[in-house]
PDB file of C-alpha atoms in Angstrom:
ATOM      1  CA  UNK A   1     103.717  73.031  73.604  1.00 44.00           C
ATOM      2  CA  UNK A   2     103.634  73.240  77.513  1.00 49.00           C
ATOM      3  CA  UNK A   3     104.125  75.427  80.321  1.00 56.00           C
ATOM      4  CA  UNK A   4     107.699  73.813  80.774  1.00 51.00           C
ATOM      5  CA  UNK A   5     110.866  73.497  78.352  1.00 46.00           C
ATOM      6  CA  UNK A   6     112.434  69.913  78.550  1.00 46.00           C
ATOM      7  CA  UNK A   7     112.523  69.057  82.502  1.00 45.00           C
ATOM      8  CA  UNK A   8     112.841  73.114  83.944  1.00 57.00           C
ATOM      9  CA  UNK A   9     110.248  75.169  84.192  1.00 69.00           C
ATOM     10  CA  UNK A  10     108.771  77.921  82.254  1.00 83.00           C
ATOM     11  CA  UNK A  11     111.268  81.051  82.843  1.00 88.00           C
ATOM     12  CA  UNK A  12     110.320  84.249  81.980  1.00 89.00           C
ATOM     13  CA  UNK A  13     112.833  87.651  81.138  1.00 89.00           C
ATOM     14  CA  UNK A  14     112.417  90.665  82.579  1.00 88.00           C
ATOM     15  CA  UNK A  15     113.375  93.815  80.884  1.00 82.00           C
ATOM     16  CA  UNK A  16     115.403  96.771  82.663  1.00 76.00           C
ATOM     17  CA  UNK A  17     115.098 100.386  80.788  1.00 74.00           C
ATOM     18  CA  UNK A  18     115.761  99.670  77.216  1.00 64.00           C
ATOM     19  CA  UNK A  19     119.216 101.417  75.618  1.00 59.00           C
ATOM     20  CA  UNK A  20     120.645 101.560  79.419  1.00 61.00           C
ATOM     21  CA  UNK A  21     122.504  98.927  81.221  1.00 59.00           C
ATOM     22  CA  UNK A  22     120.704  96.588  83.688  1.00 57.00           C
ATOM     23  CA  UNK A  23     123.104  97.374  86.539  1.00 58.00           C
ATOM     24  CA  UNK A  24     122.426 101.426  86.865  1.00 62.00           C
ATOM     25  CA  UNK A  25     122.602 102.761  90.250  1.00 67.00           C
ATOM     26  CA  UNK A  26     121.819 106.029  89.315  1.00 70.00           C
ATOM     27  CA  UNK A  27     118.373 104.360  88.392  1.00 74.00           C
ATOM     28  CA  UNK A  28     118.244 102.053  91.322  1.00 76.00           C
ATOM     29  CA  UNK A  29     118.789 104.610  93.648  1.00 82.00           C
ATOM     30  CA  UNK A  30     115.478 106.951  92.938  1.00 82.00           C
ATOM     31  CA  UNK A  31     113.643 103.374  92.381  1.00 83.00           C
ATOM     32  CA  UNK A  32     114.427 103.077  96.159  1.00 86.00           C
ATOM     33  CA  UNK A  33     113.597 106.956  97.607  1.00 87.00           C
ATOM     34  CA  UNK A  34     110.708 106.854  95.287  1.00 88.00           C
ATOM     35  CA  UNK A  35     109.407 103.433  97.300  1.00 90.00           C
ATOM     36  CA  UNK A  36     110.267 105.059 100.157  1.00 92.00           C
ATOM     37  CA  UNK A  37     108.706 107.518  99.613  1.00 92.00           C
ATOM     38  CA  UNK A  38     105.536 106.001  98.691  1.00 93.00           C
ATOM     39  CA  UNK A  39     106.076 103.737 102.311  1.00 93.00           C
ATOM     40  CA  UNK A  40     106.517 106.634 104.392  1.00 92.00           C
ATOM     41  CA  UNK A  41     103.455 109.057 102.890  1.00 91.00           C
ATOM     42  CA  UNK A  42     100.712 105.880 102.466  1.00 94.00           C
ATOM     43  CA  UNK A  43     101.874 104.578 105.950  1.00 94.00           C
ATOM     44  CA  UNK A  44     101.584 108.298 107.174  1.00 91.00           C
ATOM     45  CA  UNK A  45      98.314 108.774 105.803  1.00 92.00           C
ATOM     46  CA  UNK A  46      97.326 105.541 107.277  1.00 94.00           C
ATOM     47  CA  UNK A  47      98.806 106.339 110.664  1.00 91.00           C
ATOM     48  CA  UNK A  48      96.701 109.524 110.922  1.00 90.00           C
ATOM     49  CA  UNK A  49      93.822 108.258 109.889  1.00 91.00           C
ATOM     50  CA  UNK A  50      93.400 105.545 112.646  1.00 91.00           C
ATOM     51  CA  UNK A  51      94.626 107.496 115.443  1.00 88.00           C
ATOM     52  CA  UNK A  52      93.172 111.245 114.489  1.00 85.00           C
ATOM     53  CA  UNK A  53      89.116 110.768 115.466  1.00 87.00           C
ATOM     54  CA  UNK A  54      88.420 114.105 113.687  1.00 85.00           C
ATOM     55  CA  UNK A  55      89.808 112.103 110.579  1.00 87.00           C
ATOM     56  CA  UNK A  56      87.268 109.470 110.961  1.00 89.00           C
ATOM     57  CA  UNK A  57      84.847 110.266 108.482  1.00 90.00           C
ATOM     58  CA  UNK A  58      83.706 108.484 105.019  1.00 92.00           C
ATOM     59  CA  UNK A  59      86.107 110.773 103.025  1.00 91.00           C
ATOM     60  CA  UNK A  60      89.111 109.445 105.204  1.00 92.00           C
ATOM     61  CA  UNK A  61      88.012 105.920 105.266  1.00 94.00           C
ATOM     62  CA  UNK A  62      87.994 105.842 101.292  1.00 95.00           C
ATOM     63  CA  UNK A  63      91.449 107.854 101.468  1.00 94.00           C
ATOM     64  CA  UNK A  64      92.395 104.770 103.866  1.00 95.00           C
ATOM     65  CA  UNK A  65      91.560 102.315 101.174  1.00 96.00           C
ATOM     66  CA  UNK A  66      93.158 104.356  98.490  1.00 96.00           C
ATOM     67  CA  UNK A  67      96.387 103.649 100.371  1.00 95.00           C
ATOM     68  CA  UNK A  68      95.876 100.580 100.748  1.00 96.00           C
ATOM     69  CA  UNK A  69      95.653  99.516  97.377  1.00 96.00           C
ATOM     70  CA  UNK A  70      98.761 102.104  96.591  1.00 95.00           C
ATOM     71  CA  UNK A  71     100.465  99.973  98.938  1.00 95.00           C
ATOM     72  CA  UNK A  72      99.547  96.528  97.623  1.00 95.00           C
ATOM     73  CA  UNK A  73     100.015  97.842  94.331  1.00 93.00           C
ATOM     74  CA  UNK A  74     103.660  99.302  94.527  1.00 92.00           C
ATOM     75  CA  UNK A  75     104.697  96.228  96.700  1.00 92.00           C
ATOM     76  CA  UNK A  76     103.451  93.732  93.623  1.00 93.00           C
ATOM     77  CA  UNK A  77     106.210  95.559  91.392  1.00 90.00           C
ATOM     78  CA  UNK A  78     108.756  96.188  94.443  1.00 86.00           C
ATOM     79  CA  UNK A  79     110.377  92.151  94.119  1.00 85.00           C
ATOM     80  CA  UNK A  80     111.165  92.160  90.517  1.00 88.00           C
ATOM     81  CA  UNK A  81     112.228  95.849  90.220  1.00 86.00           C
ATOM     82  CA  UNK A  82     114.798  95.780  92.632  1.00 84.00           C
ATOM     83  CA  UNK A  83     116.602  92.733  91.608  1.00 84.00           C
ATOM     84  CA  UNK A  84     116.610  93.762  88.391  1.00 84.00           C
ATOM     85  CA  UNK A  85     118.116  97.402  88.831  1.00 80.00           C
ATOM     86  CA  UNK A  86     120.397  96.029  91.922  1.00 80.00           C
ATOM     87  CA  UNK A  87     121.356  92.500  91.366  1.00 78.00           C
ATOM     88  CA  UNK A  88     120.622  92.444  87.663  1.00 78.00           C
ATOM     89  CA  UNK A  89     118.613  89.147  88.173  1.00 82.00           C
ATOM     90  CA  UNK A  90     115.977  89.040  85.420  1.00 84.00           C
ATOM     91  CA  UNK A  91     114.371  85.733  85.478  1.00 89.00           C
ATOM     92  CA  UNK A  92     111.160  84.999  86.689  1.00 89.00           C
ATOM     93  CA  UNK A  93     109.395  81.441  86.972  1.00 91.00           C
ATOM     94  CA  UNK A  94     106.139  80.956  85.686  1.00 91.00           C
ATOM     95  CA  UNK A  95     104.091  80.766  88.730  1.00 91.00           C
ATOM     96  CA  UNK A  96     105.318  83.482  90.500  1.00 93.00           C
ATOM     97  CA  UNK A  97     104.970  85.411  87.112  1.00 93.00           C
ATOM     98  CA  UNK A  98     101.329  84.499  87.705  1.00 94.00           C
ATOM     99  CA  UNK A  99     100.879  85.632  90.592  1.00 95.00           C
ATOM    100  CA  UNK A 100     102.534  88.852  90.196  1.00 95.00           C
ATOM    101  CA  UNK A 101     100.078  89.645  87.186  1.00 94.00           C
ATOM    102  CA  UNK A 102      97.445  89.029  89.220  1.00 96.00           C
ATOM    103  CA  UNK A 103      98.183  90.899  92.221  1.00 96.00           C
ATOM    104  CA  UNK A 104      99.278  94.182  89.968  1.00 94.00           C
ATOM    105  CA  UNK A 105      95.559  94.000  87.933  1.00 94.00           C
ATOM    106  CA  UNK A 106      94.019  92.923  91.543  1.00 95.00           C
ATOM    107  CA  UNK A 107      95.289  96.017  93.577  1.00 95.00           C
ATOM    108  CA  UNK A 108      94.857  98.453  90.160  1.00 94.00           C
ATOM    109  CA  UNK A 109      91.226  97.408  89.822  1.00 94.00           C
ATOM    110  CA  UNK A 110      90.541  97.786  93.975  1.00 96.00           C
ATOM    111  CA  UNK A 111      92.162 101.773  93.558  1.00 95.00           C
ATOM    112  CA  UNK A 112      89.794 102.200  90.409  1.00 95.00           C
ATOM    113  CA  UNK A 113      86.932 101.034  92.307  1.00 96.00           C
ATOM    114  CA  UNK A 114      88.225 103.270  95.628  1.00 97.00           C
ATOM    115  CA  UNK A 115      88.020 105.820  93.552  1.00 96.00           C
ATOM    116  CA  UNK A 116      84.658 105.883  92.570  1.00 96.00           C
ATOM    117  CA  UNK A 117      83.786 105.323  95.918  1.00 96.00           C
ATOM    118  CA  UNK A 118      85.518 108.620  96.572  1.00 95.00           C
ATOM    119  CA  UNK A 119      83.434 110.227  93.838  1.00 95.00           C
ATOM    120  CA  UNK A 120      80.266 108.796  95.639  1.00 95.00           C
ATOM    121  CA  UNK A 121      81.625 110.845  98.360  1.00 95.00           C
ATOM    122  CA  UNK A 122      81.820 114.051  97.009  1.00 94.00           C
ATOM    123  CA  UNK A 123      78.642 114.105  95.125  1.00 94.00           C
ATOM    124  CA  UNK A 124      76.814 113.400  98.254  1.00 94.00           C
ATOM    125  CA  UNK A 125      79.073 116.066 100.175  1.00 93.00           C
ATOM    126  CA  UNK A 126      78.146 118.690  97.430  1.00 92.00           C
ATOM    127  CA  UNK A 127      74.765 117.686  95.994  1.00 91.00           C
ATOM    128  CA  UNK A 128      72.715 116.489  99.044  1.00 91.00           C
ATOM    129  CA  UNK A 129      74.833 118.361 102.145  1.00 89.00           C
ATOM    130  CA  UNK A 130      72.324 117.627 104.588  1.00 89.00           C
ATOM    131  CA  UNK A 131      72.137 114.440 104.300  1.00 91.00           C
ATOM    132  CA  UNK A 132      75.359 113.434 104.027  1.00 91.00           C
ATOM    133  CA  UNK A 133      76.238 111.935 107.365  1.00 90.00           C
ATOM    134  CA  UNK A 134      72.705 109.979 107.440  1.00 91.00           C
ATOM    135  CA  UNK A 135      73.656 108.481 103.879  1.00 91.00           C
ATOM    136  CA  UNK A 136      77.484 107.881 103.967  1.00 91.00           C
ATOM    137  CA  UNK A 137      77.401 106.031 107.399  1.00 91.00           C
ATOM    138  CA  UNK A 138      80.399 104.113 108.917  1.00 89.00           C
ATOM    139  CA  UNK A 139      78.736 101.418 108.301  1.00 91.00           C
ATOM    140  CA  UNK A 140      78.094 101.376 104.338  1.00 94.00           C
ATOM    141  CA  UNK A 141      81.316 102.820 103.854  1.00 94.00           C
ATOM    142  CA  UNK A 142      82.868  99.804 104.955  1.00 94.00           C
ATOM    143  CA  UNK A 143      79.866  97.425 102.932  1.00 95.00           C
ATOM    144  CA  UNK A 144      81.024  99.408  99.829  1.00 95.00           C
ATOM    145  CA  UNK A 145      84.634  99.011 100.814  1.00 95.00           C
ATOM    146  CA  UNK A 146      84.545  95.376 101.309  1.00 96.00           C
ATOM    147  CA  UNK A 147      82.615  95.019  97.741  1.00 96.00           C
ATOM    148  CA  UNK A 148      85.309  97.085  96.137  1.00 96.00           C
ATOM    149  CA  UNK A 149      87.941  94.576  97.277  1.00 96.00           C
ATOM    150  CA  UNK A 150      86.106  91.727  96.599  1.00 96.00           C
ATOM    151  CA  UNK A 151      85.147  93.227  92.738  1.00 95.00           C
ATOM    152  CA  UNK A 152      89.444  92.973  92.178  1.00 94.00           C
ATOM    153  CA  UNK A 153      89.939  89.950  93.860  1.00 94.00           C
ATOM    154  CA  UNK A 154      87.000  87.807  91.696  1.00 94.00           C
ATOM    155  CA  UNK A 155      87.073  89.650  88.298  1.00 95.00           C
ATOM    156  CA  UNK A 156      91.004  89.434  87.974  1.00 94.00           C
ATOM    157  CA  UNK A 157      91.231  85.434  89.046  1.00 94.00           C
ATOM    158  CA  UNK A 158      89.619  84.123  85.983  1.00 94.00           C
ATOM    159  CA  UNK A 159      92.756  86.431  83.837  1.00 93.00           C
ATOM    160  CA  UNK A 160      95.759  84.208  85.935  1.00 93.00           C
ATOM    161  CA  UNK A 161      93.543  80.611  85.417  1.00 92.00           C
ATOM    162  CA  UNK A 162      92.879  80.889  81.769  1.00 92.00           C
ATOM    163  CA  UNK A 163      96.633  82.612  81.194  1.00 91.00           C
ATOM    164  CA  UNK A 164      98.008  79.562  83.378  1.00 89.00           C
ATOM    165  CA  UNK A 165      97.042  77.168  81.200  1.00 86.00           C
ATOM    166  CA  UNK A 166      98.540  78.489  77.854  1.00 87.00           C
ATOM    167  CA  UNK A 167     101.129  77.346  76.135  1.00 86.00           C
ATOM    168  CA  UNK A 168     104.408  79.459  76.130  1.00 84.00           C
ATOM    169  CA  UNK A 169     106.587  78.135  73.401  1.00 77.00           C
ATOM    170  CA  UNK A 170     108.049  81.251  71.637  1.00 66.00           C
ATOM    171  CA  UNK A 171     110.524  83.865  73.202  1.00 72.00           C
ATOM    172  CA  UNK A 172     109.976  84.535  76.871  1.00 85.00           C
ATOM    173  CA  UNK A 173     111.413  87.569  76.782  1.00 87.00           C
ATOM    174  CA  UNK A 174     108.817  90.175  78.668  1.00 87.00           C
ATOM    175  CA  UNK A 175     109.020  93.968  77.915  1.00 81.00           C
ATOM    176  CA  UNK A 176     108.577  95.227  81.195  1.00 83.00           C
ATOM    177  CA  UNK A 177     110.203  94.750  84.996  1.00 86.00           C
ATOM    178  CA  UNK A 178     107.253  93.076  85.645  1.00 89.00           C
ATOM    179  CA  UNK A 179     104.583  90.877  84.591  1.00 91.00           C
ATOM    180  CA  UNK A 180     101.378  92.067  82.918  1.00 89.00           C
ATOM    181  CA  UNK A 181      98.622  90.264  80.941  1.00 89.00           C
ATOM    182  CA  UNK A 182      98.877  91.633  77.557  1.00 84.00           C
ATOM    183  CA  UNK A 183     102.627  91.331  77.981  1.00 85.00           C
ATOM    184  CA  UNK A 184     102.347  87.897  78.345  1.00 89.00           C
ATOM    185  CA  UNK A 185      99.521  87.255  76.468  1.00 88.00           C
ATOM    186  CA  UNK A 186     102.040  88.020  73.348  1.00 84.00           C
ATOM    187  CA  UNK A 187     104.423  85.323  73.734  1.00 87.00           C
ATOM    188  CA  UNK A 188     100.937  82.570  73.924  1.00 87.00           C
ATOM    189  CA  UNK A 189     101.654  79.977  70.872  1.00 85.00           C
ATOM    190  CA  UNK A 190      98.248  78.881  71.290  1.00 82.00           C
ATOM    191  CA  UNK A 191      94.626  80.584  70.883  1.00 84.00           C
ATOM    192  CA  UNK A 192      94.189  83.910  73.056  1.00 86.00           C
ATOM    193  CA  UNK A 193      91.087  85.520  72.048  1.00 88.00           C
ATOM    194  CA  UNK A 194      89.514  83.487  75.310  1.00 91.00           C
ATOM    195  CA  UNK A 195      92.050  84.886  77.200  1.00 90.00           C
ATOM    196  CA  UNK A 196      92.325  88.197  75.468  1.00 88.00           C
ATOM    197  CA  UNK A 197      88.653  88.447  75.092  1.00 91.00           C
ATOM    198  CA  UNK A 198      88.020  88.146  78.833  1.00 92.00           C
ATOM    199  CA  UNK A 199      90.928  90.570  79.880  1.00 89.00           C
ATOM    200  CA  UNK A 200      89.219  93.267  77.947  1.00 87.00           C
ATOM    201  CA  UNK A 201      85.992  92.845  79.212  1.00 90.00           C
ATOM    202  CA  UNK A 202      87.491  92.310  82.594  1.00 91.00           C
ATOM    203  CA  UNK A 203      88.978  95.876  81.746  1.00 88.00           C
ATOM    204  CA  UNK A 204      85.529  97.428  80.859  1.00 89.00           C
ATOM    205  CA  UNK A 205      83.434  95.904  83.165  1.00 89.00           C
ATOM    206  CA  UNK A 206      86.141  97.614  86.428  1.00 92.00           C
ATOM    207  CA  UNK A 207      88.003 100.625  85.180  1.00 91.00           C
ATOM    208  CA  UNK A 208      85.704 101.340  81.977  1.00 90.00           C
ATOM    209  CA  UNK A 209      83.031 101.253  84.192  1.00 94.00           C
ATOM    210  CA  UNK A 210      84.073 102.873  87.076  1.00 95.00           C
ATOM    211  CA  UNK A 211      85.520 106.009  84.618  1.00 93.00           C
ATOM    212  CA  UNK A 212      82.490 106.349  83.156  1.00 95.00           C
ATOM    213  CA  UNK A 213      80.790 106.354  86.666  1.00 95.00           C
ATOM    214  CA  UNK A 214      83.202 108.629  87.630  1.00 96.00           C
ATOM    215  CA  UNK A 215      82.471 111.301  84.787  1.00 95.00           C
ATOM    216  CA  UNK A 216      79.062 111.236  85.536  1.00 96.00           C
ATOM    217  CA  UNK A 217      79.110 112.254  89.228  1.00 95.00           C
ATOM    218  CA  UNK A 218      81.541 115.136  87.835  1.00 94.00           C
ATOM    219  CA  UNK A 219      78.778 116.287  85.833  1.00 95.00           C
ATOM    220  CA  UNK A 220      75.728 116.392  88.417  1.00 94.00           C
ATOM    221  CA  UNK A 221      78.633 117.997  91.144  1.00 94.00           C
ATOM    222  CA  UNK A 222      79.794 120.806  88.559  1.00 93.00           C
ATOM    223  CA  UNK A 223      76.215 121.594  87.974  1.00 93.00           C
ATOM    224  CA  UNK A 224      75.167 121.586  91.558  1.00 91.00           C
ATOM    225  CA  UNK A 225      78.243 123.971  91.915  1.00 92.00           C
ATOM    226  CA  UNK A 226      76.850 126.227  89.480  1.00 90.00           C
ATOM    227  CA  UNK A 227      73.716 126.583  91.200  1.00 88.00           C
ATOM    228  CA  UNK A 228      75.403 128.011  93.999  1.00 84.00           C
ATOM    229  CA  UNK A 229      74.829 131.600  94.218  1.00 80.00           C
ATOM    230  CA  UNK A 230      77.972 132.679  95.939  1.00 85.00           C
ATOM    231  CA  UNK A 231      80.919 133.088  93.811  1.00 86.00           C
ATOM    232  CA  UNK A 232      83.139 132.197  96.951  1.00 87.00           C
ATOM    233  CA  UNK A 233      80.919 129.286  97.906  1.00 87.00           C
ATOM    234  CA  UNK A 234      81.147 127.705  94.662  1.00 88.00           C
ATOM    235  CA  UNK A 235      84.936 127.968  95.090  1.00 88.00           C
ATOM    236  CA  UNK A 236      84.761 126.362  98.525  1.00 88.00           C
ATOM    237  CA  UNK A 237      82.473 123.199  97.351  1.00 87.00           C
ATOM    238  CA  UNK A 238      85.007 122.859  94.164  1.00 88.00           C
ATOM    239  CA  UNK A 239      87.968 123.156  96.272  1.00 88.00           C
ATOM    240  CA  UNK A 240      86.917 120.161  98.124  1.00 87.00           C
ATOM    241  CA  UNK A 241      87.175 117.637  95.096  1.00 90.00           C
ATOM    242  CA  UNK A 242      90.660 119.172  93.693  1.00 91.00           C
ATOM    243  CA  UNK A 243      92.229 116.133  95.487  1.00 90.00           C
ATOM    244  CA  UNK A 244      90.317 113.917  94.063  1.00 92.00           C
ATOM    245  CA  UNK A 245      90.528 115.293  90.840  1.00 93.00           C
ATOM    246  CA  UNK A 246      94.211 114.929  90.756  1.00 92.00           C
ATOM    247  CA  UNK A 247      93.980 111.284  91.942  1.00 93.00           C
ATOM    248  CA  UNK A 248      91.708 110.135  89.586  1.00 94.00           C
ATOM    249  CA  UNK A 249      94.084 112.317  86.497  1.00 93.00           C
ATOM    250  CA  UNK A 250      97.251 110.649  88.165  1.00 92.00           C
ATOM    251  CA  UNK A 251      95.611 107.271  88.074  1.00 92.00           C
ATOM    252  CA  UNK A 252      93.851 107.096  84.631  1.00 91.00           C
ATOM    253  CA  UNK A 253      96.054 108.996  81.990  1.00 87.00           C
ATOM    254  CA  UNK A 254      98.704 106.702  82.178  1.00 85.00           C
ATOM    255  CA  UNK A 255      96.626 103.329  82.215  1.00 82.00           C
ATOM    256  CA  UNK A 256      94.984 104.427  79.110  1.00 80.00           C
ATOM    257  CA  UNK A 257      97.797 105.556  77.376  1.00 78.00           C
ATOM    258  CA  UNK A 258      98.893 102.231  78.013  1.00 74.00           C
ATOM    259  CA  UNK A 259      95.819 100.069  77.090  1.00 73.00           C
ATOM    260  CA  UNK A 260      96.161 102.077  73.974  1.00 75.00           C
ATOM    261  CA  UNK A 261      99.368 101.070  72.995  1.00 72.00           C
ATOM    262  CA  UNK A 262      99.739  97.710  74.061  1.00 65.00           C
ATOM    263  CA  UNK A 263      96.564  97.241  71.520  1.00 64.00           C
ATOM    264  CA  UNK A 264      96.893  99.954  69.361  1.00 63.00           C
ATOM    265  CA  UNK A 265     100.884 101.307  69.014  1.00 60.00           C
ATOM    266  CA  UNK A 266     102.691  98.039  69.087  1.00 61.00           C
ATOM    267  CA  UNK A 267     105.092 100.143  66.362  1.00 68.00           C
ATOM    268  CA  UNK A 268     106.452 102.686  69.064  1.00 68.00           C
ATOM    269  CA  UNK A 269     109.681 102.180  70.691  1.00 71.00           C
ATOM    270  CA  UNK A 270     110.441  99.527  73.286  1.00 69.00           C
ATOM    271  CA  UNK A 271     111.102 103.057  75.818  1.00 71.00           C
ATOM    272  CA  UNK A 272     107.037 104.739  75.141  1.00 73.00           C
ATOM    273  CA  UNK A 273     105.923 101.739  76.634  1.00 72.00           C
ATOM    274  CA  UNK A 274     108.201 101.103  79.110  1.00 77.00           C
ATOM    275  CA  UNK A 275     107.945 104.693  80.999  1.00 78.00           C
ATOM    276  CA  UNK A 276     104.335 104.542  80.659  1.00 80.00           C
ATOM    277  CA  UNK A 277     103.833 101.400  82.658  1.00 80.00           C
ATOM    278  CA  UNK A 278     106.477 102.340  85.366  1.00 82.00           C
ATOM    279  CA  UNK A 279     104.071 105.311  85.302  1.00 82.00           C
ATOM    280  CA  UNK A 280     101.043 103.832  85.908  1.00 83.00           C
ATOM    281  CA  UNK A 281     102.806 101.690  88.439  1.00 85.00           C
ATOM    282  CA  UNK A 282     104.927 103.630  90.426  1.00 87.00           C
ATOM    283  CA  UNK A 283     103.352 107.491  90.162  1.00 88.00           C
ATOM    284  CA  UNK A 284     100.241 107.105  91.790  1.00 91.00           C
ATOM    285  CA  UNK A 285     101.337 105.709  94.960  1.00 92.00           C
ATOM    286  CA  UNK A 286     104.017 108.092  95.358  1.00 92.00           C
ATOM    287  CA  UNK A 287     101.976 110.963  94.290  1.00 92.00           C
ATOM    288  CA  UNK A 288      98.675 110.139  95.766  1.00 92.00           C
ATOM    289  CA  UNK A 289      99.464 110.900  99.428  1.00 91.00           C
ATOM    290  CA  UNK A 290     101.409 114.091  98.698  1.00 90.00           C
ATOM    291  CA  UNK A 291      98.259 115.618  97.023  1.00 90.00           C
ATOM    292  CA  UNK A 292      96.176 114.430  99.481  1.00 88.00           C
ATOM    293  CA  UNK A 293      98.598 116.198 102.349  1.00 84.00           C
ATOM    294  CA  UNK A 294      99.011 119.672 100.425  1.00 82.00           C
ATOM    295  CA  UNK A 295      95.160 120.238  99.463  1.00 76.00           C
ATOM    296  CA  UNK A 296      93.455 118.373 102.440  1.00 79.00           C
ATOM    297  CA  UNK A 297      93.203 121.246 105.382  1.00 76.00           C
ATOM    298  CA  UNK A 298      92.895 118.638 108.304  1.00 77.00           C
ATOM    299  CA  UNK A 299      95.202 116.225 107.188  1.00 80.00           C
ATOM    300  CA  UNK A 300      97.924 119.465 106.235  1.00 75.00           C
ATOM    301  CA  UNK A 301      97.146 120.690 109.584  1.00 76.00           C
ATOM    302  CA  UNK A 302      97.794 117.038 111.665  1.00 73.00           C
ATOM    303  CA  UNK A 303     100.937 117.388 109.387  1.00 73.00           C
ATOM    304  CA  UNK A 304     102.313 120.480 111.129  1.00 72.00           C
ATOM    305  CA  UNK A 305     101.307 119.838 114.293  1.00 72.00           C
ATOM    306  CA  UNK A 306     103.459 117.164 114.408  1.00 67.00           C
ATOM    307  CA  UNK A 307     106.020 118.415 113.027  1.00 64.00           C
ATOM    308  CA  UNK A 308     105.807 121.702 115.338  1.00 70.00           C
ATOM    309  CA  UNK A 309     105.633 118.965 118.343  1.00 62.00           C
ATOM    310  CA  UNK A 310     108.911 117.486 117.229  1.00 55.00           C
ATOM    311  CA  UNK A 311     110.530 120.419 116.386  1.00 52.00           C
TER     312      UNK A 311
END
């Protein structure tokens, strides 16, 4: 029972989409288009926020952090996804799998934390509009952003350390096109209670607490909006939250579905696991720039100005 098979290093076999041939250009081509769209959308947002002084505000600083997390999440899955569907390369060495697993869960925790920061931004803007600029200073936003990134880095690190010490002596075939903690854990032939418990604790301390914080924030936001007398002012206040609500739903719905399936619904077809995992990691980075570009007036205006200037 060790992380080596004979004299050869341990390798995992990644899985494409169940029921479909490994070399499928009609899957690989749209996948590349999704990654290109993700790259274009998030890099454009980062460039606009950096160069346009009108966008130098707390809301857009948090949005730039969200784009960084989305880029990190996508680039964590990019090598193995393209290797499988373009080159039919399904094997991945143990250390590379650990590194990929770490970065996937790390950037996922960071994205969850950024969504909490954005919820706090909306809470202050709607509940305490006169104190918005004095409360959410650039210095505070940078400190919060640093704390969010450090939390993601530190909380996920023990997950990688614990699983690296585990003996793998069963099948080495994973269920996805990338390495996830729960997927690797099911292949361990030793006692996984400590690693599984810490993994669950890490999820509760990050995404569990984050989702509750976002829920509480919106309960107070809705109460503040309902106290506004003017119906037009209510609609205007709520419209500033739509982009963030969409980002929250896009991120948490596939995440919750994947977590439930991994722990309680293992009898479901493999295709269900694969599609949910792909949606969890690929859909938010692609849709978030589109949602914010469409629903945020300043960003939409900036994009239209650029298009008209080039035209």
